[in-house]
């Protein structure tokens, strides 16, 4: 006992205790629920058996119900479209802005930081603002598009099934731009300036310099940013809640919102858990890639 | 000359990007009759100050108080548990610490909407749903703790080991060297990270919506959703609510902008 106390006071035990405290907390409130979730996806769970510790085991029945549901594949396709388009536009616009703010002018870094003002406000509030901007009859977006002649009649952004998912994508791209831009700026700042000077002396134009120097040097940063982007896009819930609630008729529904709806609106907790298990599996694969890419960078 | 052109273009980008925030403030100041004019007005002609009215009518004092309770609770627990872990992970180089850091980074990515179901069922079984705000605090802390650790770790890594060793030679225990020497030196990093965690938790929605059913315990995000309803028309009121809710956050951000940006970038890529 005294050896343990001494180790805590003087030695390695102190660090181990500090790290273990946090790990214990994370195990209790993150890892354990995760494992519990996997277990629940193989059980029969409803509002009546919610409080029971032992529930009937149903094998893959929940997954069978899930795959047989007519909305399953459309929602999965929506999830993929949502993630891919969000990443492409966030990254593209974010990268463009990062390159622009890399130039030398007064207040460049300060103005760049101000973009984060949109990122810091609660996503649910951002959703509310966008809902008002998207409003069909009195929305400012329709007004701007009509008066610039881009469209001929008002678009009902949130209630048209073919469009509603893209409206959420627009709002999410808007939310994600600053984070992408700031992280990419860090990567750009790490590229030595004299390399560019040498290249221009050798006659490389801006496009060549970007293609043959900037992009290859940014590879690891881009990898990390894409992984983080996928993770954050799969976490997006608040925008769906405030903009479309997955509607109309699941046209804008994605897996992470559907899982919650199944559990807390349809009280079909078992199927909701099954959706989470599928999604969490995907998230963990992406996270694994992210952690590996950043750790290599750290070692180097 | 070129630098001024760039500055003007930069201001243009920023104006386009922050237009939604402008639109929120503008709508909040418009009289409700002017809210529904088409074409809309882009400048307040007859500014109204409905803030006190909306604040009282929508019982925002209750909602904001609950959000504050959740955010403060989350920040305090995350800081108490996370600071030590961040220090240990920054100081010790061993296989075990690498494994610990890996596990923590993996925990960072779990989407709250997917964790809501198991956490709700679990908390329901152990009776934590009876104290719903506390339940939200526990769940939200688990969500933000990895980020806290990762961001704080970078500020501990910048403190030279020698300072601590000198204190140890003078006879200080690990704990007192940590609390008296290391923590004060990392004070800035700890504060900025705590503010970031606080702001995130102040806007928390999924867990509050899932676990808090009593209206007088709900947070400001849930209150806003209740207000919005399925067939909302009172956009003037909603934007006023949003302005009251968001303005303190924006002010805190403006004051700490530089530090938040540098803390964020250091943590996410290292």
Coordinates of C-alpha atoms in Angstrom, one line a residue:
Chain A
X1 CA 0.0 0.0 0.0
X2 CA 2.8 2.4 0.9
X3 CA 4.6 1.5 -2.3
X4 CA 1.5 2.5 -4.2
X5 CA 1.2 5.8 -2.3
X6 CA 4.8 6.6 -2.9
X7 CA 4.4 5.8 -6.6
X8 CA 1.4 8.2 -6.7
X9 CA 3.4 10.9 -4.9
X10 CA 6.7 10.6 -6.7
X11 CA 6.7 8.3 -9.7
X12 CA 4.9 7.0 -12.7
X13 CA 1.8 6.2 -10.7
X14 CA 0.9 9.9 -10.6
X15 CA 0.7 10.2 -14.4
X16 CA -1.0 6.9 -14.7
X17 CA -3.6 7.9 -12.2
X18 CA -4.3 11.2 -14.0
X19 CA -4.7 9.4 -17.3
X20 CA -6.8 6.6 -15.9
X21 CA -9.2 9.0 -14.3
X22 CA -10.1 10.5 -17.7
X23 CA -10.1 7.1 -19.4
X24 CA -12.4 5.7 -16.7
X25 CA -14.8 8.5 -17.3
X26 CA -14.8 8.0 -21.0
X27 CA -15.2 4.3 -20.6
X28 CA -18.3 4.8 -18.4
X29 CA -20.0 7.4 -20.6
X30 CA -18.7 6.7 -24.1
X31 CA -17.3 3.3 -24.6
X32 CA -19.7 1.4 -22.4
X33 CA -22.8 3.0 -24.0
X34 CA -21.2 2.0 -27.3
X35 CA -20.9 -1.6 -26.3
X36 CA -24.3 -1.5 -24.8
X37 CA -25.7 -0.1 -28.1
X38 CA -24.2 -3.1 -29.9
X39 CA -25.9 -5.5 -27.4
X40 CA -29.2 -3.7 -27.7
X41 CA -29.2 -4.0 -31.5
X42 CA -29.5 -7.8 -31.0
X43 CA -32.3 -7.6 -28.5
X44 CA -35.9 -6.8 -28.4
X45 CA -36.2 -3.4 -26.9
X46 CA -39.3 -1.2 -26.6
X47 CA -40.7 1.3 -24.2
X48 CA -41.8 -1.6 -21.9
X49 CA -38.5 -3.4 -21.7
X50 CA -36.6 -0.2 -21.4
X51 CA -35.9 -0.7 -17.7
X52 CA -35.1 -4.4 -17.8
X53 CA -31.6 -5.6 -17.6
X54 CA -32.2 -8.8 -19.4
X55 CA -34.1 -8.7 -22.6
X56 CA -35.0 -11.3 -25.2
X57 CA -32.2 -12.0 -27.7
X58 CA -33.5 -11.8 -31.2
X59 CA -30.3 -12.3 -33.2
X60 CA -30.2 -10.4 -36.5
X61 CA -34.0 -9.7 -36.5
X62 CA -33.5 -5.9 -36.0
X63 CA -31.1 -5.8 -38.8
X64 CA -33.4 -7.7 -41.1
X65 CA -36.2 -5.3 -40.3
X66 CA -33.9 -2.5 -41.0
X67 CA -32.7 -3.7 -44.4
X68 CA -36.3 -4.6 -45.3
X69 CA -37.5 -1.1 -44.5
X70 CA -38.4 0.7 -47.8
X71 CA -36.7 3.9 -46.6
X72 CA -33.4 2.2 -45.7
X73 CA -31.6 2.5 -49.0
X74 CA -32.9 6.0 -49.9
X75 CA -31.7 7.3 -46.5
X76 CA -28.3 5.6 -46.9
X77 CA -28.0 7.2 -50.3
X78 CA -28.9 10.6 -48.8
X79 CA -26.2 10.1 -46.2
X80 CA -23.6 9.4 -48.8
X81 CA -24.8 12.4 -51.0
X82 CA -24.8 14.6 -47.9
X83 CA -21.3 13.7 -46.8
X84 CA -19.7 13.7 -50.3
X85 CA -21.2 17.1 -51.4
X86 CA -20.5 18.7 -48.1
X87 CA -16.9 17.6 -48.1
X88 CA -16.3 18.6 -51.7
X89 CA -17.8 22.2 -51.3
X90 CA -16.5 22.8 -47.8
X91 CA -13.0 21.7 -48.8
X92 CA -13.0 23.5 -52.1
X93 CA -14.3 26.8 -50.8
X94 CA -12.3 26.5 -47.6
X95 CA -9.1 25.8 -49.6
X96 CA -9.8 28.7 -51.9
X97 CA -10.3 31.1 -49.0
X98 CA -7.2 29.8 -47.2
X99 CA -5.1 30.4 -50.3
X100 CA -6.6 33.9 -50.7
X101 CA -5.9 34.8 -47.0
X102 CA -2.4 33.5 -47.3
X103 CA -1.5 36.6 -49.3
X104 CA 0.0 39.5 -47.5
X105 CA -2.4 42.3 -46.7
X106 CA -3.5 44.3 -43.7
X107 CA -5.7 42.4 -41.3
X108 CA -5.5 39.1 -43.3
X109 CA -5.3 36.8 -40.3
X110 CA -7.8 38.8 -38.2
X111 CA -10.4 38.8 -41.0
X112 CA -9.8 35.1 -41.6
X113 CA -10.5 34.5 -37.9
X114 CA -13.8 36.3 -38.1
X115 CA -15.2 33.6 -40.4
X116 CA -15.3 31.4 -37.3
X117 CA -18.0 33.6 -35.8
X118 CA -20.5 31.6 -37.8
X119 CA -18.9 28.3 -36.7
X120 CA -19.1 29.2 -33.0
X121 CA -22.8 29.9 -32.9
X122 CA -25.0 26.9 -32.0
X123 CA -25.8 24.8 -35.1
X124 CA -29.4 24.8 -34.1
X125 CA -29.6 28.6 -34.2
X126 CA -27.7 28.5 -37.6
X127 CA -30.5 26.2 -38.7
X128 CA -33.2 28.6 -37.6
X129 CA -31.5 31.5 -39.5
X130 CA -31.2 29.4 -42.6
X131 CA -34.8 28.2 -42.4
X132 CA -35.8 31.9 -42.5
X133 CA -33.4 32.6 -45.4
X134 CA -34.8 29.6 -47.3
X135 CA -38.5 30.5 -46.6
X136 CA -40.5 30.1 -49.8
X137 CA -42.7 33.2 -49.9
X138 CA -40.7 35.8 -48.0
X139 CA -37.2 34.3 -47.9
X140 CA -34.3 36.5 -48.9
X141 CA -32.6 33.8 -50.9
X142 CA -35.5 33.5 -53.3
X143 CA -35.6 37.3 -53.6
X144 CA -31.9 37.5 -54.4
X145 CA -32.1 34.7 -57.0
X146 CA -35.3 36.1 -58.6
X147 CA -34.0 39.7 -58.8
X148 CA -30.7 38.5 -60.3
X149 CA -32.6 36.6 -62.9
X150 CA -31.2 33.2 -62.0
X151 CA -34.6 31.7 -61.4
X152 CA -38.1 32.5 -62.7
X153 CA -40.3 31.5 -59.9
X154 CA -39.9 31.0 -56.1
X155 CA -38.3 27.8 -55.0
X156 CA -39.7 26.1 -51.9
X157 CA -36.3 25.0 -50.6
X158 CA -37.4 23.0 -47.6
X159 CA -40.7 21.5 -48.7
X160 CA -39.8 20.2 -52.2
X161 CA -38.7 16.6 -51.9
X162 CA -36.1 16.9 -54.7
X163 CA -34.5 20.0 -53.2
X164 CA -34.7 19.7 -49.4
X165 CA -31.6 17.6 -49.0
X166 CA -29.6 20.1 -51.0
X167 CA -30.9 22.9 -48.8
X168 CA -29.5 21.2 -45.7
X169 CA -26.3 20.6 -47.6
X170 CA -26.0 24.4 -48.4
X171 CA -26.5 25.3 -44.8
X172 CA -23.9 22.6 -43.6
X173 CA -21.4 23.7 -46.2
X174 CA -21.8 27.3 -44.8
X175 CA -21.2 26.0 -41.3
X176 CA -18.2 23.9 -42.3
X177 CA -16.2 26.4 -44.4
X178 CA -14.4 28.3 -41.5
X179 CA -13.1 25.1 -39.9
X180 CA -11.8 23.8 -43.2
X181 CA -10.3 27.1 -44.0
X182 CA -8.5 27.6 -40.7
X183 CA -7.0 24.1 -40.7
X184 CA -5.8 24.4 -44.3
X185 CA -4.3 27.8 -43.5
X186 CA -2.1 26.1 -40.9
X187 CA -0.9 23.6 -43.5
X188 CA -0.2 26.4 -46.0
X189 CA 1.7 28.4 -43.4
X190 CA 4.0 25.4 -42.9
X191 CA 5.2 25.4 -46.5
X192 CA 8.6 27.2 -46.7
X193 CA 8.3 30.5 -48.6
X194 CA 11.7 30.3 -50.3
X195 CA 10.6 27.2 -52.1
X196 CA 8.1 29.2 -54.0
X197 CA 10.6 31.9 -54.8
X198 CA 13.0 29.3 -56.2
X199 CA 10.3 27.9 -58.3
X200 CA 9.2 31.2 -59.7
X201 CA 12.9 31.9 -60.6
X202 CA 12.9 28.7 -62.5
X203 CA 9.9 29.9 -64.4
X204 CA 7.0 27.9 -62.8
X205 CA 3.7 29.8 -63.1
X206 CA 1.1 30.0 -60.3
X207 CA -0.9 27.1 -61.6
X208 CA 2.3 24.9 -61.8
X209 CA 3.4 25.9 -58.4
X210 CA 0.0 25.1 -56.9
X211 CA -0.2 21.7 -58.7
X212 CA 3.4 20.5 -58.2
X213 CA 4.3 22.2 -54.8
X214 CA 1.3 23.3 -52.8
X215 CA -0.9 20.2 -53.3
X216 CA 1.8 17.6 -52.6
X217 CA 3.0 19.5 -49.6
X218 CA -0.5 19.7 -48.3
X219 CA -1.2 16.0 -48.7
X220 CA -1.2 15.1 -45.0
X221 CA -3.1 18.2 -44.0
X222 CA -5.8 17.5 -46.6
X223 CA -6.1 13.9 -45.5
X224 CA -6.6 15.0 -41.9
X225 CA -9.1 17.7 -42.9
X226 CA -11.1 15.3 -45.1
X227 CA -11.3 12.7 -42.3
X228 CA -12.4 15.4 -39.8
X229 CA -14.9 16.7 -42.3
X230 CA -16.4 13.2 -42.8
X231 CA -16.6 12.8 -39.0
X232 CA -18.2 16.2 -38.4
X233 CA -20.7 15.7 -41.3
X234 CA -21.8 12.4 -39.9
X235 CA -22.3 14.2 -36.6
X236 CA -24.6 16.8 -38.1
X237 CA -27.9 16.5 -36.3
X238 CA -29.0 20.0 -35.3
X239 CA -29.5 21.3 -38.9
X240 CA -31.7 18.4 -39.8
X241 CA -33.7 19.0 -36.6
X242 CA -34.2 22.7 -37.3
X243 CA -34.5 22.8 -41.1
X244 CA -36.5 19.8 -42.4
X245 CA -36.7 17.1 -39.7
X246 CA -35.8 14.6 -42.4
X247 CA -38.8 15.5 -44.5
X248 CA -40.7 15.8 -46.7
X249 CA -41.3 12.0 -46.5
X250 CA -37.7 11.2 -45.6
X251 CA -36.5 13.1 -48.7
X252 CA -33.8 14.8 -46.7
X253 CA -33.3 12.2 -44.0
X254 CA -29.9 10.8 -43.2
X255 CA -28.8 7.9 -41.1
X256 CA -27.8 9.8 -38.0
X257 CA -31.1 11.7 -37.8
X258 CA -33.1 8.6 -38.7
X259 CA -31.5 6.6 -35.9
X260 CA -32.6 9.2 -33.4
X261 CA -36.1 9.4 -34.9
X262 CA -36.6 5.7 -34.7
X263 CA -35.6 5.6 -31.1
X264 CA -37.3 8.7 -29.7
X265 CA -40.2 9.4 -32.1
X266 CA -41.2 5.9 -33.1
X267 CA -40.0 4.4 -29.8
X268 CA -38.4 1.6 -31.9
X269 CA -35.2 1.6 -29.8
X270 CA -33.9 -1.7 -31.1
X271 CA -33.9 -0.6 -34.8
X272 CA -32.6 2.8 -33.9
X273 CA -29.7 1.0 -32.2
X274 CA -29.1 -1.1 -35.2
X275 CA -28.8 2.0 -37.4
X276 CA -26.3 3.5 -34.9
X277 CA -24.2 0.4 -34.9
X278 CA -23.9 0.5 -38.7
X279 CA -23.0 4.2 -38.6
X280 CA -20.6 4.0 -35.7
X281 CA -18.8 1.3 -37.5
X282 CA -18.2 3.6 -40.4
X283 CA -17.2 6.5 -38.1
X284 CA -14.7 4.4 -36.3
X285 CA -13.0 3.4 -39.6
X286 CA -12.7 7.0 -40.7
X287 CA -11.4 8.0 -37.2
X288 CA -8.8 5.3 -37.4
X289 CA -7.5 6.7 -40.6
X290 CA -7.5 10.2 -39.1
X291 CA -5.7 9.2 -36.0
X292 CA -3.1 7.4 -38.1
X293 CA -2.5 10.3 -40.4
X294 CA -2.1 12.8 -37.6
X295 CA 0.2 10.6 -35.6
X296 CA 2.5 10.1 -38.5
X297 CA 2.7 13.8 -39.0
X298 CA 3.4 14.2 -35.3
X299 CA 6.3 11.7 -35.4
X300 CA 7.9 13.2 -38.4
Chain B
X1 CA -2.0 49.3 -53.9
X2 CA -2.4 45.6 -54.5
X3 CA -2.7 45.1 -50.7
X4 CA -5.7 47.4 -50.5
X5 CA -7.4 45.7 -53.4
X6 CA -6.9 42.4 -51.5
X7 CA -8.3 43.9 -48.4
X8 CA -11.4 45.1 -50.2
X9 CA -11.9 41.6 -51.7
X10 CA -11.4 40.0 -48.3
X11 CA -14.1 42.3 -46.8
X12 CA -16.4 41.3 -49.6
X13 CA -15.9 37.6 -48.9
X14 CA -16.5 38.2 -45.3
X15 CA -19.7 40.2 -45.9
X16 CA -21.1 37.5 -48.2
X17 CA -20.2 34.8 -45.7
X18 CA -21.6 36.5 -42.6
X19 CA -24.7 37.7 -44.4
X20 CA -26.9 35.1 -42.6
X21 CA -25.9 36.6 -39.3
X22 CA -26.7 40.1 -40.6
X23 CA -30.1 38.9 -41.7
X24 CA -30.8 37.5 -38.2
X25 CA -30.0 40.8 -36.6
X26 CA -31.9 42.8 -39.2
X27 CA -35.0 40.6 -38.9
X28 CA -34.9 41.0 -35.1
X29 CA -34.9 44.8 -35.5
X30 CA -37.7 44.9 -38.1
X31 CA -41.3 45.5 -37.1
X32 CA -43.4 42.4 -37.7
X33 CA -45.3 44.1 -40.5
X34 CA -42.0 44.7 -42.4
X35 CA -40.8 41.1 -41.8
X36 CA -43.1 39.8 -44.5
X37 CA -42.6 42.3 -47.3
X38 CA -41.4 41.1 -50.6
X39 CA -39.1 42.4 -51.9
X40 CA -37.5 42.5 -48.4
X41 CA -35.8 45.6 -47.0
X42 CA -32.0 45.3 -46.4
X43 CA -31.8 48.2 -44.0
X44 CA -33.9 48.9 -40.9
X45 CA -36.1 51.9 -41.6
X46 CA -38.1 51.7 -38.3
X47 CA -36.0 49.7 -35.9
X48 CA -38.0 48.0 -33.1
X49 CA -36.7 46.7 -29.8
X50 CA -38.7 43.6 -29.0
X51 CA -36.0 42.1 -27.0
X52 CA -37.5 42.5 -23.5
X53 CA -40.9 41.4 -24.7
X54 CA -39.6 38.2 -26.4
X55 CA -37.4 37.5 -23.4
X56 CA -40.3 37.6 -21.0
X57 CA -42.9 35.9 -23.3
X58 CA -40.7 33.0 -24.2
X59 CA -39.4 32.5 -20.7
X60 CA -35.9 32.9 -21.9
X61 CA -34.6 33.4 -18.4
X62 CA -35.5 29.8 -17.6
X63 CA -34.1 28.4 -20.8
X64 CA -30.9 30.4 -20.7
X65 CA -30.3 29.5 -17.0
X66 CA -30.6 25.8 -17.9
X67 CA -28.2 26.2 -20.7
X68 CA -25.8 28.0 -18.4
X69 CA -26.1 25.2 -15.8
X70 CA -25.3 22.6 -18.4
X71 CA -22.4 24.5 -19.9
X72 CA -20.9 25.4 -16.6
X73 CA -21.3 21.9 -15.2
X74 CA -19.8 20.4 -18.3
X75 CA -16.8 22.8 -18.4
X76 CA -16.1 22.3 -14.7
X77 CA -16.1 18.5 -14.9
X78 CA -14.2 18.4 -18.1
X79 CA -11.5 20.8 -16.7
X80 CA -11.2 18.8 -13.5
X81 CA -10.8 15.4 -15.2
X82 CA -9.2 16.6 -18.4
X83 CA -6.4 18.8 -17.2
X84 CA -4.5 16.1 -15.4
X85 CA -5.0 13.7 -18.3
X86 CA -3.8 16.2 -20.8
X87 CA -0.7 16.8 -18.6
X88 CA 0.1 13.1 -18.3
X89 CA -0.3 12.5 -22.0
X90 CA 1.9 15.4 -22.8
X91 CA 4.7 14.4 -20.3
X92 CA 5.0 10.7 -20.5
X93 CA 6.3 8.9 -23.6
X94 CA 5.4 5.3 -23.4
X95 CA 3.4 2.7 -25.3
X96 CA 0.6 2.9 -22.8
X97 CA 0.3 6.6 -23.1
X98 CA 0.1 6.2 -26.9
X99 CA -2.6 3.7 -26.5
X100 CA -4.5 6.0 -24.1
X101 CA -4.2 8.9 -26.5
X102 CA -5.4 6.7 -29.4
X103 CA -8.5 5.6 -27.4
X104 CA -9.2 9.2 -26.4
X105 CA -9.0 10.4 -30.0
X106 CA -11.4 7.6 -31.0
X107 CA -13.9 8.7 -28.4
X108 CA -13.8 12.2 -29.8
X109 CA -15.5 11.1 -33.0
X110 CA -18.7 9.4 -31.7
X111 CA -21.7 11.3 -33.0
X112 CA -24.0 12.4 -30.1
X113 CA -27.2 11.6 -32.0
X114 CA -26.1 8.0 -32.4
X115 CA -24.9 7.8 -28.7
X116 CA -28.2 9.3 -27.5
X117 CA -30.1 6.0 -27.6
X118 CA -27.7 3.9 -25.5
X119 CA -27.0 6.7 -23.1
X120 CA -30.7 7.4 -22.6
X121 CA -31.5 3.7 -21.9
X122 CA -28.5 3.4 -19.6
X123 CA -29.3 6.5 -17.7
X124 CA -32.9 5.5 -17.5
X125 CA -31.9 2.2 -15.8
X126 CA -29.7 3.8 -13.2
X127 CA -32.2 6.5 -12.4
X128 CA -30.1 9.5 -13.8
X129 CA -33.1 10.6 -15.9
X130 CA -34.6 11.8 -12.6
X131 CA -32.0 14.6 -12.6
X132 CA -32.1 15.3 -16.3
X133 CA -29.8 18.4 -16.4
X134 CA -27.1 16.4 -14.5
X135 CA -27.6 13.6 -17.0
X136 CA -27.1 15.9 -19.9
X137 CA -23.9 17.3 -18.2
X138 CA -22.5 13.8 -17.8
X139 CA -23.2 12.9 -21.4
X140 CA -22.0 16.2 -22.8
X141 CA -18.8 16.0 -20.7
X142 CA -18.1 12.6 -22.3
X143 CA -18.6 14.2 -25.7
X144 CA -16.2 17.2 -25.1
X145 CA -13.6 15.6 -22.8
X146 CA -11.5 14.2 -25.6
X147 CA -11.4 17.6 -27.4
X148 CA -10.5 19.3 -24.1
X149 CA -7.6 16.8 -23.5
X150 CA -6.3 17.1 -27.0
X151 CA -6.3 20.9 -27.0
X152 CA -4.9 21.3 -23.5
X153 CA -2.2 18.7 -24.2
X154 CA -0.5 21.0 -26.7
X155 CA -0.1 23.8 -24.1
X156 CA 1.4 21.4 -21.6
X157 CA 3.8 20.2 -24.3
X158 CA 5.2 23.7 -24.6
X159 CA 6.3 23.9 -20.9
X160 CA 9.9 22.8 -20.4
X161 CA 10.4 19.7 -18.3
X162 CA 13.3 21.4 -16.4
X163 CA 10.9 23.8 -14.5
X164 CA 9.1 20.8 -12.9
X165 CA 12.4 19.0 -12.2
X166 CA 13.7 22.0 -10.4
X167 CA 10.7 22.1 -8.2
X168 CA 11.1 18.3 -7.5
X169 CA 14.7 18.8 -6.5
X170 CA 13.5 21.4 -4.0
X171 CA 11.3 18.7 -2.4
X172 CA 7.9 19.3 -4.0
X173 CA 5.8 16.2 -4.6
X174 CA 4.5 15.5 -8.0
X175 CA 1.0 16.8 -7.1
X176 CA 2.3 20.1 -5.7
X177 CA 4.7 20.6 -8.6
X178 CA 1.8 20.0 -10.9
X179 CA -0.6 22.3 -9.2
X180 CA 1.9 25.1 -8.3
X181 CA 4.2 25.2 -11.2
X182 CA 2.7 23.4 -14.3
X183 CA -1.0 24.4 -14.1
X184 CA -0.3 28.1 -13.6
X185 CA 2.1 28.1 -16.6
X186 CA -0.5 26.4 -18.8
X187 CA -3.2 28.7 -17.5
X188 CA -3.8 30.4 -20.8
X189 CA -4.3 27.2 -22.7
X190 CA -6.6 25.8 -20.1
X191 CA -8.7 28.9 -20.0
X192 CA -9.1 29.2 -23.8
X193 CA -10.0 25.5 -24.1
X194 CA -12.5 25.8 -21.3
X195 CA -14.1 28.8 -23.0
X196 CA -14.4 26.7 -26.3
X197 CA -15.9 23.8 -24.4
X198 CA -18.3 26.2 -22.6
X199 CA -19.5 27.7 -25.8
X200 CA -20.0 24.3 -27.4
X201 CA -22.0 23.1 -24.4
X202 CA -24.0 26.3 -24.3
X203 CA -25.4 25.4 -27.7
X204 CA -25.9 21.7 -27.0
X205 CA -29.1 20.2 -28.4
X206 CA -29.3 16.4 -28.9
X207 CA -28.9 15.3 -25.4
X208 CA -31.0 18.1 -23.9
X209 CA -33.8 17.3 -26.3
X210 CA -33.6 13.6 -25.6
X211 CA -33.2 13.5 -21.8
X212 CA -35.0 16.6 -20.5
X213 CA -38.8 16.4 -20.6
X214 CA -39.8 18.9 -18.0
X215 CA -40.2 22.3 -19.7
X216 CA -38.7 24.3 -16.8
X217 CA -35.5 22.3 -17.1
X218 CA -35.0 22.6 -20.8
X219 CA -32.2 24.4 -22.4
X220 CA -32.3 27.4 -24.8
X221 CA -31.8 25.3 -27.9
X222 CA -34.8 23.1 -27.0
X223 CA -36.7 26.3 -26.2
X224 CA -35.9 27.7 -29.6
X225 CA -37.2 24.5 -31.3
X226 CA -40.4 24.6 -29.2
X227 CA -40.9 28.1 -30.4
X228 CA -40.2 27.2 -34.1
X229 CA -42.9 24.5 -34.2
X230 CA -44.0 23.0 -37.5
X231 CA -45.9 25.9 -39.0
X232 CA -44.0 28.9 -37.8
X233 CA -44.7 32.4 -38.9
X234 CA -43.3 34.6 -36.2
X235 CA -39.9 34.9 -37.8
X236 CA -39.5 38.3 -36.2
X237 CA -39.8 36.7 -32.7
X238 CA -37.6 33.7 -33.6
X239 CA -34.8 35.9 -34.8
X240 CA -35.1 38.1 -31.7
X241 CA -34.8 35.0 -29.6
X242 CA -31.8 33.9 -31.6
X243 CA -30.2 37.4 -31.2
X244 CA -30.6 37.3 -27.4
X245 CA -29.1 33.8 -27.3
X246 CA -26.3 34.3 -29.7
X247 CA -25.0 37.8 -29.0
X248 CA -23.1 36.9 -25.8
X249 CA -21.5 34.0 -27.6
X250 CA -20.4 36.3 -30.5
X251 CA -19.0 38.9 -28.0
X252 CA -17.0 36.2 -26.1
X253 CA -15.7 35.0 -29.5
X254 CA -14.7 38.4 -30.7
X255 CA -12.7 39.1 -27.5
X256 CA -10.9 35.8 -27.6
X257 CA -10.8 35.3 -31.4
X258 CA -7.0 35.1 -31.8
X259 CA -6.5 32.7 -28.9
X260 CA -9.4 30.5 -29.9
X261 CA -8.1 30.2 -33.5
X262 CA -4.6 29.3 -32.4
X263 CA -5.7 26.8 -29.8
X264 CA -8.0 25.1 -32.2
X265 CA -5.4 24.8 -35.0
X266 CA -2.7 23.5 -32.6
X267 CA -5.0 20.8 -31.3
X268 CA -6.7 19.5 -34.4
X269 CA -3.6 18.8 -36.4
X270 CA -1.0 17.7 -33.8

